[in-house]
Short mmCIF file of C-alpha atoms and ligand atoms in Angstrom, two decimals:
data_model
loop_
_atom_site.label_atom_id
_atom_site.label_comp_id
_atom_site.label_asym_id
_atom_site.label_seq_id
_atom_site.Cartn_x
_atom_site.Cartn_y
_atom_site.Cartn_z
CA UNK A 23 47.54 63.46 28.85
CA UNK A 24 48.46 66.43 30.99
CA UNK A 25 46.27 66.45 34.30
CA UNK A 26 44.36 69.39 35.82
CA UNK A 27 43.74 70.09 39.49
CA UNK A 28 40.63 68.41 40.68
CA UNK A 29 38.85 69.94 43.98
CA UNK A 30 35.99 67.34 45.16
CA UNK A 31 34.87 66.58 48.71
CA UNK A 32 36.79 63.58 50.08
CA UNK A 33 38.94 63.07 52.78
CA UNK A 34 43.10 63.32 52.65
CA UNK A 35 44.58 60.41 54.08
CA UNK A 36 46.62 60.92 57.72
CA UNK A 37 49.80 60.82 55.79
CA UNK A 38 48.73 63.27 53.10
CA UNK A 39 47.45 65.56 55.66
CA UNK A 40 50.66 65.53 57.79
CA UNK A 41 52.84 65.82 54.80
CA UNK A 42 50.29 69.50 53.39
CA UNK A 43 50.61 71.24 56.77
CA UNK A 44 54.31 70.43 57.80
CA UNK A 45 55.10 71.90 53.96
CA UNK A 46 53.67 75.16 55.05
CA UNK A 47 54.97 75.37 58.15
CA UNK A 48 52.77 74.22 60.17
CA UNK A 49 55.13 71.40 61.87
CA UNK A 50 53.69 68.07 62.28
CA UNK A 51 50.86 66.32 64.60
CA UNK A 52 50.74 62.47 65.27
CA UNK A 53 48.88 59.69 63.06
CA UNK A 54 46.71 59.38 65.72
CA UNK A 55 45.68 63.09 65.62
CA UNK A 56 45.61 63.60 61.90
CA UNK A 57 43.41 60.63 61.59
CA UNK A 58 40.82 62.44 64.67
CA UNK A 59 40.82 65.56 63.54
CA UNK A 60 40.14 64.38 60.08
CA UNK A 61 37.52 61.93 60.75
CA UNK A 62 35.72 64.67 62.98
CA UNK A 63 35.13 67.06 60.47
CA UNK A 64 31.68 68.36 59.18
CA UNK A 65 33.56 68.71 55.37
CA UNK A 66 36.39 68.33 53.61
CA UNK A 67 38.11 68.87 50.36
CA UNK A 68 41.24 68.33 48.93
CA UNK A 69 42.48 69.76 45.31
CA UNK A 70 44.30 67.52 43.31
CA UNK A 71 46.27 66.83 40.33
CA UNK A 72 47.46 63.93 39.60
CA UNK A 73 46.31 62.24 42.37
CA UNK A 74 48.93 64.10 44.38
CA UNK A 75 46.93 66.48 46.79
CA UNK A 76 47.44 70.00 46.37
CA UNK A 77 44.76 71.83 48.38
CA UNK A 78 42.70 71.20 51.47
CA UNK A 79 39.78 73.05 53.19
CA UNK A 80 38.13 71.79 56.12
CA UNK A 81 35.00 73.14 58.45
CA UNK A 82 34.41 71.72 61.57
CA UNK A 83 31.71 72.10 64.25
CA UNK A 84 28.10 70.74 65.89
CA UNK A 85 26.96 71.19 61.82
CA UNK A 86 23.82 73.60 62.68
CA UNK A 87 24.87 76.92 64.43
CA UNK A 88 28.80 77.08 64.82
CA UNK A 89 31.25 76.45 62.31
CA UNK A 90 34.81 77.27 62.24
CA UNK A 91 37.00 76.87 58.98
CA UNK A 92 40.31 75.39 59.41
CA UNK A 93 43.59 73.70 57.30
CA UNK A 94 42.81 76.38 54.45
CA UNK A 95 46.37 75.35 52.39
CA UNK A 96 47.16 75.21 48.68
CA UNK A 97 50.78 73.78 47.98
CA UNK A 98 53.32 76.60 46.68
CA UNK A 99 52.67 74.75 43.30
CA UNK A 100 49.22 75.35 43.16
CA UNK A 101 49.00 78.65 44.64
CA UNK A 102 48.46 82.41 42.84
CA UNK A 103 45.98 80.02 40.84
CA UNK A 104 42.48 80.91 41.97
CA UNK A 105 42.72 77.55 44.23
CA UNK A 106 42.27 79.04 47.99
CA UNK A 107 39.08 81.14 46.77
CA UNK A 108 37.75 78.12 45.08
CA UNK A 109 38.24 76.16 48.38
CA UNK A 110 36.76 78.35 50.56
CA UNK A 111 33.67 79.00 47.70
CA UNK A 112 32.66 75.16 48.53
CA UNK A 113 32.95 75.57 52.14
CA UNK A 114 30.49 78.38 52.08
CA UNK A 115 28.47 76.35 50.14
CA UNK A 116 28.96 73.74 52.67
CA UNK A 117 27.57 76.16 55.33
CA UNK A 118 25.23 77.44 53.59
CA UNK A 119 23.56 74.29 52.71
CA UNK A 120 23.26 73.48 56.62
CA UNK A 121 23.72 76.30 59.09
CA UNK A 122 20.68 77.32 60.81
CA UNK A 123 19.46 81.39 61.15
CA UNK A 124 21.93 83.17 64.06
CA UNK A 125 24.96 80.36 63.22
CA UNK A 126 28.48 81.98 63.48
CA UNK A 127 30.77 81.11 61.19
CA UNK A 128 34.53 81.75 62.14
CA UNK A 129 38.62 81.35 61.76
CA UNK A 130 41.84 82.56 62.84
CA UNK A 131 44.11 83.89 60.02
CA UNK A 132 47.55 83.44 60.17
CA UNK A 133 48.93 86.75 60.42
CA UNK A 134 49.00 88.75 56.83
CA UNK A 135 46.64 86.19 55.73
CA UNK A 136 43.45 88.60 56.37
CA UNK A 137 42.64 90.23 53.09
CA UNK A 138 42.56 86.87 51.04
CA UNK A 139 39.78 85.64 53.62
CA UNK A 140 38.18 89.07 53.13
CA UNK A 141 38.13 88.27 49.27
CA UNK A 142 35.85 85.71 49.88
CA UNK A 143 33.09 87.40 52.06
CA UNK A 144 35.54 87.14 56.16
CA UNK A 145 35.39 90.45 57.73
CA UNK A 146 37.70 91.25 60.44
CA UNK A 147 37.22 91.47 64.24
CA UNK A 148 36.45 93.22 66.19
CA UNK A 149 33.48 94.75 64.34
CA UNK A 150 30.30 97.08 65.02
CA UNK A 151 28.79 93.10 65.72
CA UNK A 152 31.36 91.29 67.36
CA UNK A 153 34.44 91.61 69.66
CA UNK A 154 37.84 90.53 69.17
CA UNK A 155 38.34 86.94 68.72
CA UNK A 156 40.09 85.15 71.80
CA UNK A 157 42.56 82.33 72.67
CA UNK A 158 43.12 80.13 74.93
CA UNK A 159 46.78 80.98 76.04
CA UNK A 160 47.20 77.50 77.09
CA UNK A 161 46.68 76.19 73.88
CA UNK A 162 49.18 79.32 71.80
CA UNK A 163 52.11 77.85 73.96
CA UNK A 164 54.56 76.38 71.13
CA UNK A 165 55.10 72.13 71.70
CA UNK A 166 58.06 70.97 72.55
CA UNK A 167 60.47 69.33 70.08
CA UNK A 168 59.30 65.80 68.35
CA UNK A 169 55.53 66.65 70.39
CA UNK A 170 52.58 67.43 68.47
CA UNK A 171 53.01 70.70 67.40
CA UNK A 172 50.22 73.47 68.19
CA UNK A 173 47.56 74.18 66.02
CA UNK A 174 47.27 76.59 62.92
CA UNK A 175 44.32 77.67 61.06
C1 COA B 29 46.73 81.50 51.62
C2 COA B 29 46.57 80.49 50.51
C3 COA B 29 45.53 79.42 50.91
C4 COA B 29 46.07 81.22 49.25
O1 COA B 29 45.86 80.26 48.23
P1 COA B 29 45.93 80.68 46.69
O2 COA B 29 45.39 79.58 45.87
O3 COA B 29 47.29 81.16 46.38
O4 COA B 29 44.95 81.93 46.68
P2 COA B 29 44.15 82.50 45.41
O5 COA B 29 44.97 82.31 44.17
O6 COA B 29 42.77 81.92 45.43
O7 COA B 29 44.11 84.04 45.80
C5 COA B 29 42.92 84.70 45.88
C6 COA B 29 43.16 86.14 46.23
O8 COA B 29 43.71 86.24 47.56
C7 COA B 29 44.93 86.95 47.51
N1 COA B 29 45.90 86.33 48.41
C8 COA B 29 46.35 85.06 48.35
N2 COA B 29 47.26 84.85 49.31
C9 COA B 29 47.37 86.02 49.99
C10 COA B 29 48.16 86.44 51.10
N3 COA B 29 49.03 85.61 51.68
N4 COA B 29 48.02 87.70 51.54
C11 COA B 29 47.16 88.55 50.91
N5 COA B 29 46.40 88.21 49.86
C12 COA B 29 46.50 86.97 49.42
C13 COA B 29 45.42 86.83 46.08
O9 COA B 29 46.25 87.92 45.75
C14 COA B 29 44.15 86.83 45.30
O10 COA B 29 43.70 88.13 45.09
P3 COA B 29 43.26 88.65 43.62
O11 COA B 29 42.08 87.78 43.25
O12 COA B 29 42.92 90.08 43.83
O13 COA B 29 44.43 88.41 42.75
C15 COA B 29 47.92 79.80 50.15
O14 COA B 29 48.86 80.78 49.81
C16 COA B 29 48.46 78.96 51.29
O15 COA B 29 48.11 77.79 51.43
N6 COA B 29 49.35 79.52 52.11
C17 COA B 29 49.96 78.76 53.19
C18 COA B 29 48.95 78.30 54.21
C19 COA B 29 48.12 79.42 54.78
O16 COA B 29 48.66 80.44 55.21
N7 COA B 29 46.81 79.22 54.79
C20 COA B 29 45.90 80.20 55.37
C21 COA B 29 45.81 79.96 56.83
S1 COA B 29 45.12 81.30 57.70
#
């Protein structure tokens, strides 16, 4: 039986997780950290087939007025497939199903990456609304070798 991708709401495990970002360049964060960051999420979901994840989408925040979308990644199998828009389709759901009136809802594209988060409703900042979005330079300082590396979107 040939096996289709599969995107439900579930957690990856730490290894999985590790493993989806270092494949896109991302480098790669502790099993301490991946297992944090994961279990601190508002909601997750991972595309599979197989069982083999594919796809992850992940909003995090205080769950009522500010929500920030991060670890938006389908695998270079997956991807040209409809997959990313899909994920970020149930995050908005997500959102939508808890964010209070005023909430902000926010991310930092990887550079080039704009117009597929426009496809799905993103617009870019700044804007006749908003400013530009802003750093921490701290925190955009590349780790050292074998650390943690920095974050990504
Ligand atoms: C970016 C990414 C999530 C897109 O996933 P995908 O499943 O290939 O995207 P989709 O098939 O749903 O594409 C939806 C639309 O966005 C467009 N799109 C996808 N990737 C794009 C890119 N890198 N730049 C511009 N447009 C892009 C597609 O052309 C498509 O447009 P269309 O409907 O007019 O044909 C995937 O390529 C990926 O994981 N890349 C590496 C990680 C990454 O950069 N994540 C984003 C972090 S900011």
């Amino acid at each position: 039986m040939v096996s289709e991708f599969e995107l439900k709401e579930e957690l990856p495990t730490t290894r999985e997780f590790i493993e989806l970002r270092a494949a896109v360049g991302w480098g790669t964060v502790s099993e301490d950290t991946a297992r944090r960051t994961l279990t601190g999420a508002l909601y997750t979901v991972c595309l599979r087939k197989g069982g083999a994840l594919h796809g992850l989408g992940r909003v995090v925040g205080d769950g009522v007025l500010y929500f920030y979308v991060s670890d938006v990644i389908v695998s270079p199998a997956a991807a040209g497939g409809g997959f990313g828009l899909r994920i970020l389709d149930s995050l908005k759901t997500y959102v939508q199903s808890v964010a209070s009136p005023g909430a902000t809802v926010a991310l930092l594209s990887v550079p080039g990456r704009e117009p597929f988060y426009e496809k799905a409703g993103f617009v870019r900042c700044p804007n006749e609304i908003v400013g530009s979005g802003l750093c921490l330079l701290d925190y955009l300082v590349p780790a050292p070798e074998g650390a943690d590396s920095p974050r990504r979107p």
